[in-house]
Short mmCIF file of C-alpha atoms in Angstrom, two decimals:
data_model
loop_
_atom_site.label_atom_id
_atom_site.label_comp_id
_atom_site.label_asym_id
_atom_site.label_seq_id
_atom_site.Cartn_x
_atom_site.Cartn_y
_atom_site.Cartn_z
CA MET Z 1 53.39 -15.50 -18.38
CA THR Z 2 52.90 -19.49 -18.91
CA ASN Z 3 50.23 -20.84 -16.86
CA VAL Z 4 48.44 -24.08 -16.03
CA LYS Z 5 46.30 -23.60 -18.93
CA ASP Z 6 49.15 -23.45 -21.58
CA VAL Z 7 50.42 -26.82 -20.20
CA ALA Z 8 47.24 -28.60 -20.22
CA LYS Z 9 46.45 -27.25 -23.87
CA LEU Z 10 50.23 -28.44 -25.06
CA ALA Z 11 49.81 -31.70 -23.14
CA GLU Z 12 46.06 -32.01 -24.46
CA VAL Z 13 44.90 -32.85 -20.87
CA SER Z 14 42.63 -31.05 -18.81
CA THR Z 15 44.11 -28.59 -16.07
CA ALA Z 16 42.86 -30.76 -13.39
CA THR Z 17 45.27 -33.68 -14.60
CA VAL Z 18 47.87 -31.07 -14.92
CA SER Z 19 47.25 -30.02 -11.14
CA ARG Z 20 46.97 -33.64 -10.16
CA VAL Z 21 50.41 -34.65 -11.67
CA LEU Z 22 52.32 -31.36 -10.48
CA THR Z 23 51.10 -32.13 -6.72
CA ASN Z 24 51.60 -35.94 -7.23
CA THR Z 25 47.88 -36.64 -5.95
CA GLY Z 26 44.93 -38.51 -7.34
CA ASN Z 27 45.16 -40.89 -10.13
CA VAL Z 28 46.70 -40.18 -13.47
CA SER Z 29 47.72 -42.55 -16.38
CA GLU Z 30 51.33 -43.01 -17.34
CA LYS Z 31 50.95 -41.92 -20.81
CA ASN Z 32 49.05 -38.44 -19.55
CA ARG Z 33 51.68 -37.86 -16.68
CA LYS Z 34 54.53 -38.24 -19.38
CA LYS Z 35 52.71 -35.65 -21.85
CA VAL Z 36 52.13 -33.07 -18.51
CA LEU Z 37 56.06 -33.70 -17.66
CA ASP Z 38 56.94 -32.95 -21.22
CA ALA Z 39 54.90 -30.02 -21.55
CA VAL Z 40 56.10 -28.45 -18.33
CA GLU Z 41 59.74 -29.01 -19.54
CA LYS Z 42 59.03 -27.78 -22.91
CA LEU Z 43 57.42 -24.60 -21.73
CA LYS Z 44 59.51 -24.15 -18.76
CA TYR Z 45 56.47 -23.80 -16.42
CA TYR Z 46 57.19 -23.36 -12.77
CA PRO Z 47 53.87 -23.68 -10.29
CA ASN Z 48 53.42 -20.74 -8.24
CA SER Z 49 53.51 -22.50 -5.06
CA ILE Z 50 53.45 -19.67 -2.69
CA GLY Z 51 49.81 -18.66 -4.11
CA ARG Z 52 48.88 -22.19 -3.76
CA GLN Z 53 50.04 -22.26 -0.21
CA LEU Z 54 48.17 -19.12 0.42
CA ARG Z 55 45.04 -20.42 -1.18
CA LYS Z 56 44.96 -23.54 0.77
CA MET Z 57 46.61 -22.62 3.75
CA GLU Z 58 49.44 -25.03 3.64
CA THR Z 59 53.29 -24.81 3.26
CA LYS Z 60 54.24 -28.45 1.82
CA THR Z 61 56.90 -28.31 4.74
CA ILE Z 62 56.49 -30.66 7.76
CA LEU Z 63 59.35 -30.35 10.89
CA VAL Z 64 61.42 -33.31 12.09
CA VAL Z 65 62.67 -32.76 15.83
CA VAL Z 66 65.62 -34.94 16.49
CA PRO Z 67 67.21 -34.95 19.98
CA ASP Z 68 70.80 -35.21 18.63
CA ILE Z 69 71.48 -34.61 15.12
CA THR Z 70 75.04 -35.93 15.73
CA ASN Z 71 73.78 -39.24 16.47
CA SER Z 72 73.90 -41.57 13.33
CA PHE Z 73 70.89 -43.67 14.58
CA PHE Z 74 68.72 -40.86 13.25
CA SER Z 75 70.12 -40.78 9.72
CA ASN Z 76 67.80 -43.75 8.47
CA ILE Z 77 64.97 -42.68 10.15
CA LEU Z 78 65.32 -39.41 8.24
CA ARG Z 79 65.83 -41.04 5.01
CA GLY Z 80 62.53 -43.09 5.53
CA ILE Z 81 60.71 -39.68 6.45
CA GLU Z 82 62.49 -37.72 3.59
CA ASN Z 83 61.62 -40.37 0.83
CA ARG Z 84 58.07 -40.85 1.58
CA ALA Z 85 57.58 -36.72 1.97
CA GLY Z 86 59.05 -36.28 -1.38
CA GLU Z 87 56.54 -38.90 -2.89
CA LYS Z 88 53.98 -36.38 -1.71
CA GLY Z 89 55.52 -32.83 -2.67
CA TYR Z 90 56.60 -32.28 0.77
CA GLN Z 91 59.81 -30.92 2.05
CA VAL Z 92 61.59 -31.78 5.48
CA LEU Z 93 62.92 -29.20 7.89
CA LEU Z 94 65.24 -30.59 10.73
CA GLY Z 95 65.28 -29.03 14.45
CA ASP Z 96 68.00 -30.31 16.84
CA THR Z 97 67.16 -29.92 20.74
CA GLN Z 98 70.52 -31.04 21.33
CA ASN Z 99 69.25 -33.14 24.18
CA LYS Z 100 67.06 -30.36 25.56
CA LYS Z 101 63.40 -29.95 25.56
CA ALA Z 102 61.72 -29.60 22.16
CA ASP Z 103 58.83 -27.09 23.39
CA ASP Z 104 60.45 -24.07 21.35
CA TYR Z 105 59.80 -26.04 18.09
CA PHE Z 106 55.96 -25.90 18.59
CA LYS Z 107 55.67 -22.36 17.58
CA TYR Z 108 56.18 -23.54 13.76
CA LEU Z 109 53.32 -25.04 14.11
CA TYR Z 110 51.16 -21.82 15.95
CA GLU Z 111 52.58 -19.49 13.34
CA LYS Z 112 51.67 -21.60 10.32
CA GLN Z 113 55.22 -22.18 9.10
CA VAL Z 114 55.10 -25.92 8.93
CA ASP Z 115 51.97 -28.43 8.22
CA GLY Z 116 52.83 -30.90 10.66
CA MET Z 117 55.47 -32.31 12.99
CA ILE Z 118 57.37 -35.66 13.47
CA LEU Z 119 59.00 -35.80 17.01
CA LEU Z 120 61.87 -38.09 17.40
CA THR Z 121 62.38 -37.23 21.24
CA SER Z 122 59.50 -37.45 24.18
CA LYS Z 123 61.76 -35.18 26.01
CA LEU Z 124 59.04 -32.25 26.24
CA SER Z 125 56.26 -31.04 28.69
CA LEU Z 126 53.47 -33.60 28.12
CA GLY Z 127 50.81 -31.12 29.08
CA THR Z 128 52.05 -29.02 26.05
CA LEU Z 129 52.04 -31.96 23.72
CA LYS Z 130 48.75 -32.70 24.56
CA ASP Z 131 47.70 -29.37 24.05
CA ILE Z 132 49.39 -29.39 20.48
CA TYR Z 133 48.16 -32.56 19.28
CA ASP Z 134 44.61 -31.33 19.99
CA LYS Z 135 45.23 -28.60 17.07
CA PHE Z 136 47.83 -29.63 15.06
CA PRO Z 137 49.05 -32.85 12.91
CA VAL Z 138 51.66 -34.59 15.15
CA VAL Z 139 53.16 -37.66 15.26
CA LEU Z 140 55.77 -39.41 17.78
CA ALA Z 141 58.44 -41.64 16.51
CA CYS Z 142 60.62 -43.87 18.24
CA GLU Z 143 59.17 -43.65 21.82
CA THR Z 144 55.79 -44.00 23.53
CA ILE Z 145 54.11 -42.02 26.00
CA THR Z 146 51.53 -43.73 28.40
CA GLY Z 147 48.23 -42.64 28.91
CA LEU Z 148 48.80 -40.30 25.80
CA ASP Z 149 46.46 -40.30 23.11
CA ILE Z 150 49.01 -39.31 20.33
CA PRO Z 151 50.01 -41.29 17.41
CA THR Z 152 53.15 -43.16 17.37
CA VAL Z 153 55.57 -45.52 15.65
CA SER Z 154 58.06 -47.29 17.55
CA ILE Z 155 59.51 -50.73 18.91
CA ASN Z 156 58.38 -52.24 22.42
CA ASN Z 157 61.77 -50.95 23.91
CA ILE Z 158 60.57 -52.80 27.18
CA GLU Z 159 60.39 -56.11 25.31
CA ALA Z 160 63.77 -55.12 23.60
CA ALA Z 161 65.49 -54.53 26.72
CA GLU Z 162 64.23 -58.14 28.27
CA THR Z 163 65.41 -59.80 24.73
CA VAL Z 164 68.93 -58.36 25.27
CA THR Z 165 69.10 -59.18 28.89
CA ASP Z 166 67.79 -62.77 28.34
CA TYR Z 167 70.73 -63.33 25.81
CA LEU Z 168 73.27 -62.38 28.11
CA ILE Z 169 71.69 -64.17 30.99
CA ASP Z 170 71.53 -67.41 28.23
CA LEU Z 171 75.24 -67.01 27.85
CA GLY Z 172 75.77 -67.57 31.69
CA HIS Z 173 76.15 -63.84 32.84
CA LYS Z 174 75.17 -63.21 36.29
CA LYS Z 175 76.72 -59.93 37.32
CA ILE Z 176 75.37 -57.47 34.29
CA LEU Z 177 75.81 -53.78 34.41
CA HIS Z 178 73.24 -51.67 32.31
CA ALA Z 179 74.25 -48.47 31.05
CA THR Z 180 71.00 -46.62 30.72
CA GLY Z 181 70.10 -43.56 28.62
CA PRO Z 182 69.08 -40.52 30.46
CA LEU Z 183 66.35 -41.31 33.21
CA ASP Z 184 64.32 -38.15 32.85
CA GLY Z 185 63.32 -39.32 29.39
CA ILE Z 186 61.18 -42.63 28.49
CA LEU Z 187 63.77 -44.50 26.46
CA GLY Z 188 65.89 -44.43 29.36
CA LYS Z 189 63.34 -45.56 31.61
CA ASN Z 190 61.75 -48.41 29.44
CA ARG Z 191 65.10 -49.90 28.83
CA LEU Z 192 66.20 -49.85 32.21
CA LEU Z 193 62.66 -51.38 33.10
CA GLY Z 194 63.62 -54.03 30.51
CA PHE Z 195 66.42 -55.10 32.14
CA GLU Z 196 65.25 -54.98 35.64
CA ASN Z 197 62.49 -57.46 34.80
CA LYS Z 198 64.59 -60.12 33.26
CA MET Z 199 66.98 -59.77 36.11
CA ARG Z 200 64.31 -60.02 38.72
CA GLN Z 201 62.80 -63.02 36.89
CA TYR Z 202 65.81 -65.07 37.15
CA ASN Z 203 66.06 -63.82 40.87
CA TYR Z 204 69.65 -61.89 40.09
CA SER Z 205 70.65 -59.31 42.36
CA ILE Z 206 69.29 -55.64 41.23
CA SER Z 207 70.53 -52.71 43.26
CA ARG Z 208 71.65 -49.11 42.59
CA ASP Z 209 74.99 -50.34 41.63
CA SER Z 210 73.37 -52.59 38.54
CA TYR Z 211 72.85 -49.61 36.12
CA ILE Z 212 75.09 -46.32 35.49
CA GLU Z 213 73.13 -43.42 33.75
CA GLY Z 214 74.57 -42.18 30.42
CA ASP Z 215 73.13 -39.59 28.13
CA PHE Z 216 73.52 -41.66 24.92
CA SER Z 217 76.70 -40.03 23.52
CA LEU Z 218 79.98 -41.55 22.76
CA GLU Z 219 81.44 -39.49 25.92
CA SER Z 220 79.37 -41.02 28.48
CA GLY Z 221 80.43 -44.22 27.24
CA TYR Z 222 83.98 -43.11 27.77
CA ARG Z 223 83.01 -41.86 31.40
CA ILE Z 224 81.21 -45.09 32.27
CA GLY Z 225 84.10 -47.35 30.82
CA LYS Z 226 85.97 -45.50 33.50
CA GLN Z 227 83.56 -46.26 36.14
CA ILE Z 228 83.79 -49.88 35.70
CA LEU Z 229 87.63 -49.46 35.47
CA LYS Z 230 87.24 -48.26 39.32
CA MET Z 231 85.02 -51.48 40.42
CA ARG Z 232 86.47 -53.66 42.53
CA GLU Z 233 84.06 -56.52 41.39
CA LYS Z 234 83.55 -55.76 37.61
CA PRO Z 235 80.69 -57.00 35.79
CA THR Z 236 81.01 -60.07 33.27
CA ALA Z 237 78.68 -58.29 30.93
CA VAL Z 238 77.68 -54.81 30.05
CA PHE Z 239 74.26 -53.89 28.27
CA ALA Z 240 74.32 -50.21 27.12
CA ALA Z 241 71.14 -48.72 25.99
CA ASN Z 242 72.47 -47.76 22.87
CA ASP Z 243 75.57 -48.27 20.34
CA GLU Z 244 77.47 -45.20 20.82
CA MET Z 245 77.80 -45.67 24.31
CA ALA Z 246 78.83 -49.41 23.93
CA ILE Z 247 81.57 -48.46 21.50
CA GLY Z 248 82.87 -45.79 24.09
CA ILE Z 249 83.16 -48.22 26.75
CA ILE Z 250 84.80 -50.74 24.40
CA LYS Z 251 87.26 -48.22 23.59
CA ILE Z 252 88.11 -47.51 27.50
CA LEU Z 253 88.39 -51.19 28.30
CA LYS Z 254 90.37 -51.96 25.52
CA LYS Z 255 92.74 -49.08 26.14
CA HIS Z 256 93.25 -50.44 29.85
CA LYS Z 257 94.06 -53.93 28.74
CA ILE Z 258 90.37 -55.53 29.57
CA CYS Z 259 89.67 -57.91 26.74
CA VAL Z 260 86.25 -57.87 25.34
CA PRO Z 261 84.15 -60.01 25.11
CA GLU Z 262 87.17 -62.59 27.11
CA ASP Z 263 86.97 -60.56 30.33
CA ILE Z 264 83.48 -58.07 29.85
CA SER Z 265 80.78 -58.97 27.09
CA VAL Z 266 79.07 -55.91 25.67
CA VAL Z 267 76.06 -55.14 24.02
CA GLY Z 268 74.47 -52.01 22.39
CA PHE Z 269 71.10 -51.05 20.91
CA ASP Z 270 70.31 -49.81 17.44
CA ASN Z 271 72.70 -51.34 15.11
CA ILE Z 272 74.12 -48.07 13.69
CA LYS Z 273 76.83 -48.63 11.09
CA LEU Z 274 79.54 -48.11 13.52
CA ALA Z 275 78.51 -51.49 15.19
CA GLU Z 276 79.92 -53.42 12.23
CA ILE Z 277 83.15 -51.48 12.20
CA VAL Z 278 84.32 -51.53 15.87
CA ASP Z 279 86.72 -53.84 17.05
CA PRO Z 280 85.47 -56.69 18.09
CA GLU Z 281 81.90 -56.02 15.98
CA LEU Z 282 79.19 -55.05 18.27
CA THR Z 283 76.29 -57.56 19.31
CA THR Z 284 73.31 -55.23 19.20
CA TYR Z 285 69.56 -55.02 19.39
CA SER Z 286 68.44 -53.74 15.76
CA GLN Z 287 65.36 -51.10 15.21
CA PRO Z 288 63.81 -50.87 11.69
CA ASN Z 289 64.94 -47.30 11.58
CA TYR Z 290 63.97 -46.81 7.76
CA GLU Z 291 61.00 -48.22 8.33
CA ILE Z 292 59.97 -46.33 11.66
CA GLY Z 293 60.68 -43.01 9.52
CA GLU Z 294 58.69 -43.91 6.60
CA LYS Z 295 55.54 -44.89 8.60
CA ALA Z 296 55.77 -41.81 10.93
CA MET Z 297 55.48 -39.73 7.75
CA LYS Z 298 52.58 -41.99 6.24
CA LEU Z 299 50.71 -41.41 9.48
CA LEU Z 300 51.47 -37.73 9.40
CA LEU Z 301 50.20 -37.47 6.04
CA GLU Z 302 47.14 -39.13 6.84
CA ILE Z 303 46.33 -36.82 9.65
CA ILE Z 304 47.02 -33.84 7.51
CA GLU Z 305 44.88 -35.00 5.00
CA LYS Z 306 42.07 -35.78 7.48
CA LYS Z 307 41.95 -39.31 6.41
CA GLU Z 308 40.52 -42.11 9.08
CA ILE Z 309 43.67 -43.62 10.70
CA GLU Z 310 43.59 -47.33 10.86
CA GLU Z 311 46.43 -47.76 13.16
CA LYS Z 312 47.24 -44.91 15.95
CA SER Z 313 49.94 -46.82 17.57
CA ILE Z 314 52.17 -48.85 15.42
CA ILE Z 315 54.71 -51.10 17.22
CA LEU Z 316 57.37 -52.67 14.97
CA ASN Z 317 59.54 -55.44 15.62
CA GLY Z 318 63.47 -55.30 15.97
CA GLU Z 319 65.92 -58.22 16.53
CA LEU Z 320 68.89 -59.25 18.35
CA VAL Z 321 71.99 -59.25 16.15
CA GLU Z 322 75.14 -61.20 17.33
CA ARG Z 323 78.59 -60.33 16.44
CA LYS Z 324 81.91 -60.76 18.31
CA SER Z 325 81.76 -58.72 21.52
CA THR Z 326 79.97 -61.01 23.66
CA VAL Z 327 80.72 -64.79 24.65
CA SER Z 328 79.56 -67.32 27.13
CA ASN Z 329 80.73 -67.02 30.68
#
């Protein structure tokens, strides 16, 4: 049976060099890397990854937990995670909580089925998360949890929501409705807080009627759109906490002959692909989602490899993308 020594002999390098090439670790010259890969191909050598995993107590697998796999916002984040993971020889497993608590997935860490975990949701028991982080490599992406010392990669969602609200106010809108995400989660609360901060800053009315709670789904956008139709005094602008809800709202308004943006301006959040396709094209707040995924994976690898972490809480910048769904009031 072909082994690593055979590869090293044919490539005329050390076994250590072969190991570094196959595990994509350490520095190897391009010349030696090519020699090793050519020898691997010629000998049809397949490393015994199971044996390596048993010896090193690693699986070369990480688990990414998403709140809703059908939400296209997460696709670019996952691409960033997978590309960085692949560079280091890791494979990625996905767990879909279907907007429920993520706690059940922690068993993969306890049972040593994965080397680490990236959470794209904070919908979990905070006490359990703290206990998990004390024992295993975990990174939280997209969201931050105040008071919990856990590595995170995200934008500042409060400031982002303030930016969107400020934009609508600058357009002359005073009666703005906010379609929130779930208010039992960090994202929903923080984006609502940013909205309310700006409304108060301009001394505009804030009440329980200033927002309607959604769940980030297209269907909840439809529901919120129908609630808007029933309002005696309709808003002149709607700030939806994500694009899917914004698109659902636009569809219902247009179906009932309410023009967007002439009658009601609509802004979303996330800048998913559909935001460019919907009619009218959606004004939205764009998150650097590929970069979020890439940096989250890089941070997780540093923890797994027990490296010194330079920056434990990474805050990235997003930007408002103005399109056709908003107009001056």
